[in-house]
Backbone as a ProteinNet text record, in pm:
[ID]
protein_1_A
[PRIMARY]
XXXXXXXXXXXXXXXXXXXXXXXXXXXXXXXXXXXXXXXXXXXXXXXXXXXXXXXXXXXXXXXXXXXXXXXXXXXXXXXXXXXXXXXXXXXXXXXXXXXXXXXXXXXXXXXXXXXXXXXXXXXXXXXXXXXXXXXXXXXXXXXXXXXXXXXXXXXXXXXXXXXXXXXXXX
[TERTIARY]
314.1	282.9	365.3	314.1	380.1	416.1	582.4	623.3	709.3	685.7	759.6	883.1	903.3	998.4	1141.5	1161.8	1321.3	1319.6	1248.1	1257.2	1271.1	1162.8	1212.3	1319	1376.1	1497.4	1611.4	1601.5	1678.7	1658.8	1568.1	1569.9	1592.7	1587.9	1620.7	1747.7	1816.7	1969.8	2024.3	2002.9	1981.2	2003.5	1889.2	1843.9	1969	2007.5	2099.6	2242.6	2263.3	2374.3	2372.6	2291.9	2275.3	2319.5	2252	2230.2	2402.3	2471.3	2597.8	2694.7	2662.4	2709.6	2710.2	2615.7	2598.3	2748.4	2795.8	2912.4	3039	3010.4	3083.4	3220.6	3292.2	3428.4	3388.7	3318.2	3229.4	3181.8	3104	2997.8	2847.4	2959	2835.4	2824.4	2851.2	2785	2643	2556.5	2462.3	2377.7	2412.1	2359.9	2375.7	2440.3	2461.6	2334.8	2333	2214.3	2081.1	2069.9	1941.4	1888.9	1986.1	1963.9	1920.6	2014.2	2027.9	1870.1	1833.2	1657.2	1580.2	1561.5	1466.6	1496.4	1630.1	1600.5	1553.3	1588.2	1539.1	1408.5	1325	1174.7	1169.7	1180.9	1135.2	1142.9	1243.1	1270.1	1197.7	1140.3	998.6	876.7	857.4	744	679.1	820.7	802.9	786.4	889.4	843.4	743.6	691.2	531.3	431.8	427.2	331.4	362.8	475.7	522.6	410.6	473	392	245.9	192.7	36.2	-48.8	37.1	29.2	-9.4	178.3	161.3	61.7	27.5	-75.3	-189.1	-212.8	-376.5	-445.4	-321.9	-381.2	-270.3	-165.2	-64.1	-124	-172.5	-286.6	-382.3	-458	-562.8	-529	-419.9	-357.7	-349.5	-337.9	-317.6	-243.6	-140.8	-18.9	44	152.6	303.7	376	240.5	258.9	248.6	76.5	39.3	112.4	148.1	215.5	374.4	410.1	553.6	507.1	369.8	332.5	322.2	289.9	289.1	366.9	507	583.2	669	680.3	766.7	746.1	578.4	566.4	478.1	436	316.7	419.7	450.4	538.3	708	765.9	907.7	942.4	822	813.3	779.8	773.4	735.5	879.2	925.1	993.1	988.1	906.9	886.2	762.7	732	594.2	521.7	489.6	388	295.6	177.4	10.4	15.6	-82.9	-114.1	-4.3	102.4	191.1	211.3	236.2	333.8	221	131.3	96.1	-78.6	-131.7	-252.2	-236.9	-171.5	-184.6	-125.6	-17.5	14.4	-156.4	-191.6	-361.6	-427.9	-449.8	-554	-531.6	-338.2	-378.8	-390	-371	-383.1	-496.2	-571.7	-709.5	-821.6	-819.7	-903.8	-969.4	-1018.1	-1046.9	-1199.2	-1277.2	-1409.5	-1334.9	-1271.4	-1168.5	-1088.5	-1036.1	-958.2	-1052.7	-1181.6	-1238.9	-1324.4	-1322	-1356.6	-1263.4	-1128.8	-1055.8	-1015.3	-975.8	-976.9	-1082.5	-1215.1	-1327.7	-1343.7	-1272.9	-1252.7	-1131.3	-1044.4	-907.9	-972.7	-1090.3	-1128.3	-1188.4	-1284.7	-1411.6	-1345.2	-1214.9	-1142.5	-1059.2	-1074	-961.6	-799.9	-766.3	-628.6	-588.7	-705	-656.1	-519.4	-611.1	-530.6	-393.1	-432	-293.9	-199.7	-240.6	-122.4	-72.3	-168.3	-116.4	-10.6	-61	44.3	127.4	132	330.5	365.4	332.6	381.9	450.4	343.7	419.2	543.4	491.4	618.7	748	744.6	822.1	970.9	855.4	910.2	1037.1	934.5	1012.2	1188.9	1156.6	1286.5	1394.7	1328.3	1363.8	1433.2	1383.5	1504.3	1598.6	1574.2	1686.8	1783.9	1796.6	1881.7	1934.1	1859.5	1935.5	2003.3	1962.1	2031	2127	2184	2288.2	2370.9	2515.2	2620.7	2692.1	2768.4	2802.5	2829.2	2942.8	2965.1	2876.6	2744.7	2646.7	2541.1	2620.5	2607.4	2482.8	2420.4	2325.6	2196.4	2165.6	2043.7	2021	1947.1	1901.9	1809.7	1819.8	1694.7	1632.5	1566.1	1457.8	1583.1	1515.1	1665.6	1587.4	1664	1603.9	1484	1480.7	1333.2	1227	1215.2	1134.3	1090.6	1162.6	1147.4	1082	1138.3	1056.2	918.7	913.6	774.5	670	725.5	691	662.7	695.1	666	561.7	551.1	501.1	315.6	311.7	173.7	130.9	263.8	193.6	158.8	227.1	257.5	112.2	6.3	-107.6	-198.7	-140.2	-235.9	-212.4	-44.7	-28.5	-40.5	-75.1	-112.5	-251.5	-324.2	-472.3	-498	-421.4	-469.4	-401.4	-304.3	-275.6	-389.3	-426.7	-528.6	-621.3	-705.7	-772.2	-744.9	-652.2	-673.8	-682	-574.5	-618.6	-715.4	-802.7	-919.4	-1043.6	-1040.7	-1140.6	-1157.1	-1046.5	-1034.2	-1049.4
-3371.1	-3283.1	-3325.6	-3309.8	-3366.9	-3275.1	-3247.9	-3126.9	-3129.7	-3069.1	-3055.3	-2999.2	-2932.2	-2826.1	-2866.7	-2954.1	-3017.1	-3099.1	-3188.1	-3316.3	-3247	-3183.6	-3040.4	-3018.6	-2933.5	-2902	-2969.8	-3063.9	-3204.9	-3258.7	-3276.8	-3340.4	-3228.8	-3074.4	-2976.9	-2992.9	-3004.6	-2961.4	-3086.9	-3230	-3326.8	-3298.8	-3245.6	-3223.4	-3103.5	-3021	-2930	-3030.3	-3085.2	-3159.8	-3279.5	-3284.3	-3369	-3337.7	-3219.8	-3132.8	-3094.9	-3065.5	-3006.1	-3168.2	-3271.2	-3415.6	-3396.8	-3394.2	-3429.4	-3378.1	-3300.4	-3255.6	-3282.2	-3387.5	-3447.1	-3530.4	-3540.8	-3650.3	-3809.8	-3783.6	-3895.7	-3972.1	-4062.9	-4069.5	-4138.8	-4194.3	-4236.2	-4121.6	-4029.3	-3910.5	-3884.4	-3893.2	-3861.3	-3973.9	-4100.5	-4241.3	-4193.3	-4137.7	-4169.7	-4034.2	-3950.5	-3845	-3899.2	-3967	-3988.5	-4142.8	-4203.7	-4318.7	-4255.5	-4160.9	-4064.4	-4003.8	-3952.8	-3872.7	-3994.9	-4098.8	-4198.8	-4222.1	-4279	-4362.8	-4241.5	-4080.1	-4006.6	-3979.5	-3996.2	-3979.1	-4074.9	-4217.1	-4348.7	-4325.2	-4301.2	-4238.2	-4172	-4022.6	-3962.7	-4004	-4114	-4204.4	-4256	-4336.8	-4443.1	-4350.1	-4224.8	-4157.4	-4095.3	-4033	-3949.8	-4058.7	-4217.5	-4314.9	-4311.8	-4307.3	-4386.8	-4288	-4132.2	-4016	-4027.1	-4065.5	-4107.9	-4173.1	-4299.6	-4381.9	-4374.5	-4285.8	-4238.7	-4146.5	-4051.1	-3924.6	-3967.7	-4096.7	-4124.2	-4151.9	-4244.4	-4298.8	-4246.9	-4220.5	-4205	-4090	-3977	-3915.7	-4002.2	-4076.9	-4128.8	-4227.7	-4273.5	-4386.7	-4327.1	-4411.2	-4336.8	-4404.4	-4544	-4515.1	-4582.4	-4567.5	-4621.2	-4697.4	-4832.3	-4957.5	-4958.3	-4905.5	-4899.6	-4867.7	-4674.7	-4594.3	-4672	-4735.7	-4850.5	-4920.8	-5039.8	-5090	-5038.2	-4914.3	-4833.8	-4840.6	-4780	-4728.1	-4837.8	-4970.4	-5074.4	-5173.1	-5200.6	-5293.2	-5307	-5213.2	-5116.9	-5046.6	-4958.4	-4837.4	-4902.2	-4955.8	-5000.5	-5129.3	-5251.3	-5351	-5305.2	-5203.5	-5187.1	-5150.6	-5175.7	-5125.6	-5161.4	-5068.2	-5022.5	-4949	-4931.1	-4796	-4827.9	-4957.9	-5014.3	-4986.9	-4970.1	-4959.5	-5071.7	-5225	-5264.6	-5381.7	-5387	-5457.3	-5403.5	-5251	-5209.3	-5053.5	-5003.3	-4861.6	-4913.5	-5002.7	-5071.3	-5120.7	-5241.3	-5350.2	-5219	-5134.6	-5020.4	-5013.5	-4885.7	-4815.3	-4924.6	-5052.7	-5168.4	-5184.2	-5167.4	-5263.7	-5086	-4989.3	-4873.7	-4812.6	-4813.8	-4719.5	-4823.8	-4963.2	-5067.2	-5081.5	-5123.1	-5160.5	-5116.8	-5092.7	-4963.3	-4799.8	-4772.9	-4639.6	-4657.2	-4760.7	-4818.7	-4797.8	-4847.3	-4843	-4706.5	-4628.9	-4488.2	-4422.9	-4467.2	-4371.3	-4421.1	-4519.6	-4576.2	-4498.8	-4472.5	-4487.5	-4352.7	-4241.5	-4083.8	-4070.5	-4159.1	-4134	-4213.7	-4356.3	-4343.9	-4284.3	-4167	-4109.1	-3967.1	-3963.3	-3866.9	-3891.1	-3971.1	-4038.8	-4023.6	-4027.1	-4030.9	-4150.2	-4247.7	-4416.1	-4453.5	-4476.4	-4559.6	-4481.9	-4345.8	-4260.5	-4297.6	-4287.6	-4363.9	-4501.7	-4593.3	-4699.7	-4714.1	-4673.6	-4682.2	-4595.4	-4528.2	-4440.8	-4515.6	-4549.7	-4632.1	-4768	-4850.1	-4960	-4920.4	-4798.7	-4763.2	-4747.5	-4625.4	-4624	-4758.9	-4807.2	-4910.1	-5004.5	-5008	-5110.2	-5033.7	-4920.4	-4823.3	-4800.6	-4824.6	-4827.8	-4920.2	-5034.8	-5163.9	-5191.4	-5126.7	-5147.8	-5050	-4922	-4859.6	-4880.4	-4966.5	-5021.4	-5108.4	-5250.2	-5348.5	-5347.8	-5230.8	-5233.1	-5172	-5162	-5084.8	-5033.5	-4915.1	-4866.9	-4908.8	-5017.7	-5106.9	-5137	-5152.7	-5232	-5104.6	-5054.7	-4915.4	-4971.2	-5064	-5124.6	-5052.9	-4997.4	-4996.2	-4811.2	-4785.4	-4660.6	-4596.9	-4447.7	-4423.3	-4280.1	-4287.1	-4170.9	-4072.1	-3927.9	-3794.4	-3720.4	-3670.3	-3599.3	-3534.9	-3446.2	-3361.3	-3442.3	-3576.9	-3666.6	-3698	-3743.9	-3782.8	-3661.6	-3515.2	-3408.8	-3423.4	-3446.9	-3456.6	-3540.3	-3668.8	-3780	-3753.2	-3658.7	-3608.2	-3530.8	-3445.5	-3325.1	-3433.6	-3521.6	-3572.4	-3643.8	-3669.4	-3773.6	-3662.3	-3562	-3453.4	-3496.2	-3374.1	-3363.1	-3461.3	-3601.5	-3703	-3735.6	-3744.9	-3763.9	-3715.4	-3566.6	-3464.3	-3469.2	-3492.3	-3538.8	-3666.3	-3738.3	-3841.3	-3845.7	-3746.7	-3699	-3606.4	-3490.2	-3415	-3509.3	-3572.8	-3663.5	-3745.2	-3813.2	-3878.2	-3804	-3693.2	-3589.9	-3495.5	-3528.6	-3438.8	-3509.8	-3644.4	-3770	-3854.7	-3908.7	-4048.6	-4033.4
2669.4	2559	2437.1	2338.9	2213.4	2139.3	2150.5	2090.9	1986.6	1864.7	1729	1688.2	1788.5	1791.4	1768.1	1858.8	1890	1735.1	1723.7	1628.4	1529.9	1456	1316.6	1295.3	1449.3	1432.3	1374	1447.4	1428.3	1268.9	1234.2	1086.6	994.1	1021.3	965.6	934.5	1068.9	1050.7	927.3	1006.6	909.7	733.7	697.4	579.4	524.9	635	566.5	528.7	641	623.7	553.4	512.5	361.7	245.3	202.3	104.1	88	188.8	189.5	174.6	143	159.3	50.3	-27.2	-171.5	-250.4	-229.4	-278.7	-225.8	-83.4	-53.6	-74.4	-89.8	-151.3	-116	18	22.7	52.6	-9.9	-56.4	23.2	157.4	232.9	327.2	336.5	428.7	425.9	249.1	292.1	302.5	300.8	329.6	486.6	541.5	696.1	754.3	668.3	735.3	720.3	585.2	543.4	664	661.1	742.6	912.7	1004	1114.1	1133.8	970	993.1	1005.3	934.8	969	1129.1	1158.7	1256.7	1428.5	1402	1488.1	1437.7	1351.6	1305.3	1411.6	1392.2	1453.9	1606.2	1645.4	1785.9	1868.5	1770.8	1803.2	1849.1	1718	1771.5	1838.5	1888.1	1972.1	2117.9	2156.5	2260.7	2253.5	2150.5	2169.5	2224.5	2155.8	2201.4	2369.1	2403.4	2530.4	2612.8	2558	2651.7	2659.7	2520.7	2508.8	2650.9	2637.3	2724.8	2862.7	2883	3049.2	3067.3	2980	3019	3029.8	2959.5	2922.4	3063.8	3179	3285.4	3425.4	3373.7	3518.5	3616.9	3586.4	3719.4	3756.5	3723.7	3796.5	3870.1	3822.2	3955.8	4098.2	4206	4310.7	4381.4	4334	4418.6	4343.6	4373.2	4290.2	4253.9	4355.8	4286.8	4128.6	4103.4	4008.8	3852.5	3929.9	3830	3804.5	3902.7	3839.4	3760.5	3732.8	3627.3	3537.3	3550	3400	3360.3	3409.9	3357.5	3315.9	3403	3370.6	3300.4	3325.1	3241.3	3118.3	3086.1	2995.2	2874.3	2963.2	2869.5	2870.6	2971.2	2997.4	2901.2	2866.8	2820.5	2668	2618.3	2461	2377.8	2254.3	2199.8	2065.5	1995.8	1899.9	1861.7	1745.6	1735.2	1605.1	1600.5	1514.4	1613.2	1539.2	1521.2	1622.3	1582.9	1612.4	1667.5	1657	1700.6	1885.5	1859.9	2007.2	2007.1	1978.1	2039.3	2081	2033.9	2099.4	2193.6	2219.1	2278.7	2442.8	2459.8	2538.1	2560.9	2501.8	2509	2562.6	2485	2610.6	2740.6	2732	2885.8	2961.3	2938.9	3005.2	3040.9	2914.4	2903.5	2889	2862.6	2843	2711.5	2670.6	2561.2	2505.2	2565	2551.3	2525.7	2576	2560.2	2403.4	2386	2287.5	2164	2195.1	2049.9	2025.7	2186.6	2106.7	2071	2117.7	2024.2	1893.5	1895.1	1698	1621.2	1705.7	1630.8	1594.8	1660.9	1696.2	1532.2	1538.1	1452.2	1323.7	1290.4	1158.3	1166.5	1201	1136.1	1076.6	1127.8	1092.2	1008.2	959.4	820.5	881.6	982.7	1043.9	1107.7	1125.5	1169.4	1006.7	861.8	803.4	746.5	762.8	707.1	863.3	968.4	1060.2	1037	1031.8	1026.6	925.6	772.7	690.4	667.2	752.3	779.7	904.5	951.5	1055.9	980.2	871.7	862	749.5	688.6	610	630	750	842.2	873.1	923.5	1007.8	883.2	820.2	700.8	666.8	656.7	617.9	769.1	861.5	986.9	962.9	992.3	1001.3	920.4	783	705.3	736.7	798.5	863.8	979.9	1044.8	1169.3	1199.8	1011.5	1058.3	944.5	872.6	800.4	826.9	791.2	821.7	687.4	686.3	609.6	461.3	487	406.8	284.5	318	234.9	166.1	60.2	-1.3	-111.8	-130.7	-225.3	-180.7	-37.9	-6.6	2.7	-40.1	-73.3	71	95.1	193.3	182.9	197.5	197.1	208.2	205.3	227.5	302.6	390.5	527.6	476.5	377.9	280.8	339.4	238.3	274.3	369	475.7	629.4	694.7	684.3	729.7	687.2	543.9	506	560.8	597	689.7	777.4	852.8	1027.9	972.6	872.3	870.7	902.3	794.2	757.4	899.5	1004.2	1092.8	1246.7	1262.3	1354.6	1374.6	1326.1	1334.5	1389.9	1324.1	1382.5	1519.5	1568.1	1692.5	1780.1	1729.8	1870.9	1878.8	1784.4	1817.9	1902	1861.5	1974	2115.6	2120.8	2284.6	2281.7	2212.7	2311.9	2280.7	2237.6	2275.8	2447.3	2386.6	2500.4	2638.3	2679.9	2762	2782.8	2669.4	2734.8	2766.2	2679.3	2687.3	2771.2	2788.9	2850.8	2974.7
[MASK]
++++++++++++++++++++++++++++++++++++++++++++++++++++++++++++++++++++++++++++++++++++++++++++++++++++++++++++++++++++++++++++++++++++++++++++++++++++++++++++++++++++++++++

């Protein structure tokens, strides 16, 4: 189930403790929240896909050879939450690729394929620059928790559609 609750919370508190940075003595505190909400947005992601995944096919398996491939080498072998890089190529080898294109085909007719893709590649881009910098390197600017909430807010919707999708479809 793909739940909002915790992560909100989380980029909530985030966002407060930002806001209370700003007046900070200093000055990378709120470089360190704003960087903290992206990289737990990203975090989200990548586990809501993982859950996608397992839910779409792990009941219909029926033994544990199987459901270990899932989990190890399907869902265990992915790390990260690009589109077509790391949350397809998952869905093919799981649900196959006739399944694959009714659900793309379910998420464009609904105008929620390209608004994912491009928060996803947006995402991502702001992702790595928070992951592969360290304090020190105060040149690089990042979204502020507000933002990042706002970011979940536009993608929430799409990702729980394509879990109940896939759980009620596939």
């Amino acid at each position: 189930m793909i739940i909002k609750k915790n992560i909100l919370k989380t980029l909530t508190d985030l966002d407060r403790k930002y806001n209370q940075s700003l007046i900070s003595p200093n000055p990378n505190d709120s470089i360190f929240f704003s960087k903290l909400a992206v990289l737990e947005y990203c975090g989200w992601i990548e586990h809501c896909f993982d859950e996608i995944v397992l839910r779409s096919v792990q009941s219909k398996l029926k033994t544990q050879r199987f459901k270990d491939v899932l989990r190890e080498r399907v869902v265990g072998n992915n790390h990260g939450f690009e589109y077509k890089k790391h949350f397809r190529p998952m869905m093919l080898q799981a649900i196959g690729i006739v399944k694959m294109e009714a659900l793309e085909f379910e998420l464009d007719v609904s105008g929620q394929l390209p608004v994912l893709v491009s928060e996803l590649d947006n995402v991502k881009t702001e992702r790595d620059s928070a992951a592969h910098t360290y304090s020190e390197n105060l040149l690089i600017t990042y979204s502020s928790p507000s933002v990042t909430i706002q970011r979940f807010k536009r993608i929430f919707p799409i990702v729980k559609h394509t879990y109940s999708y896939i759980v009620n479809k596939i």
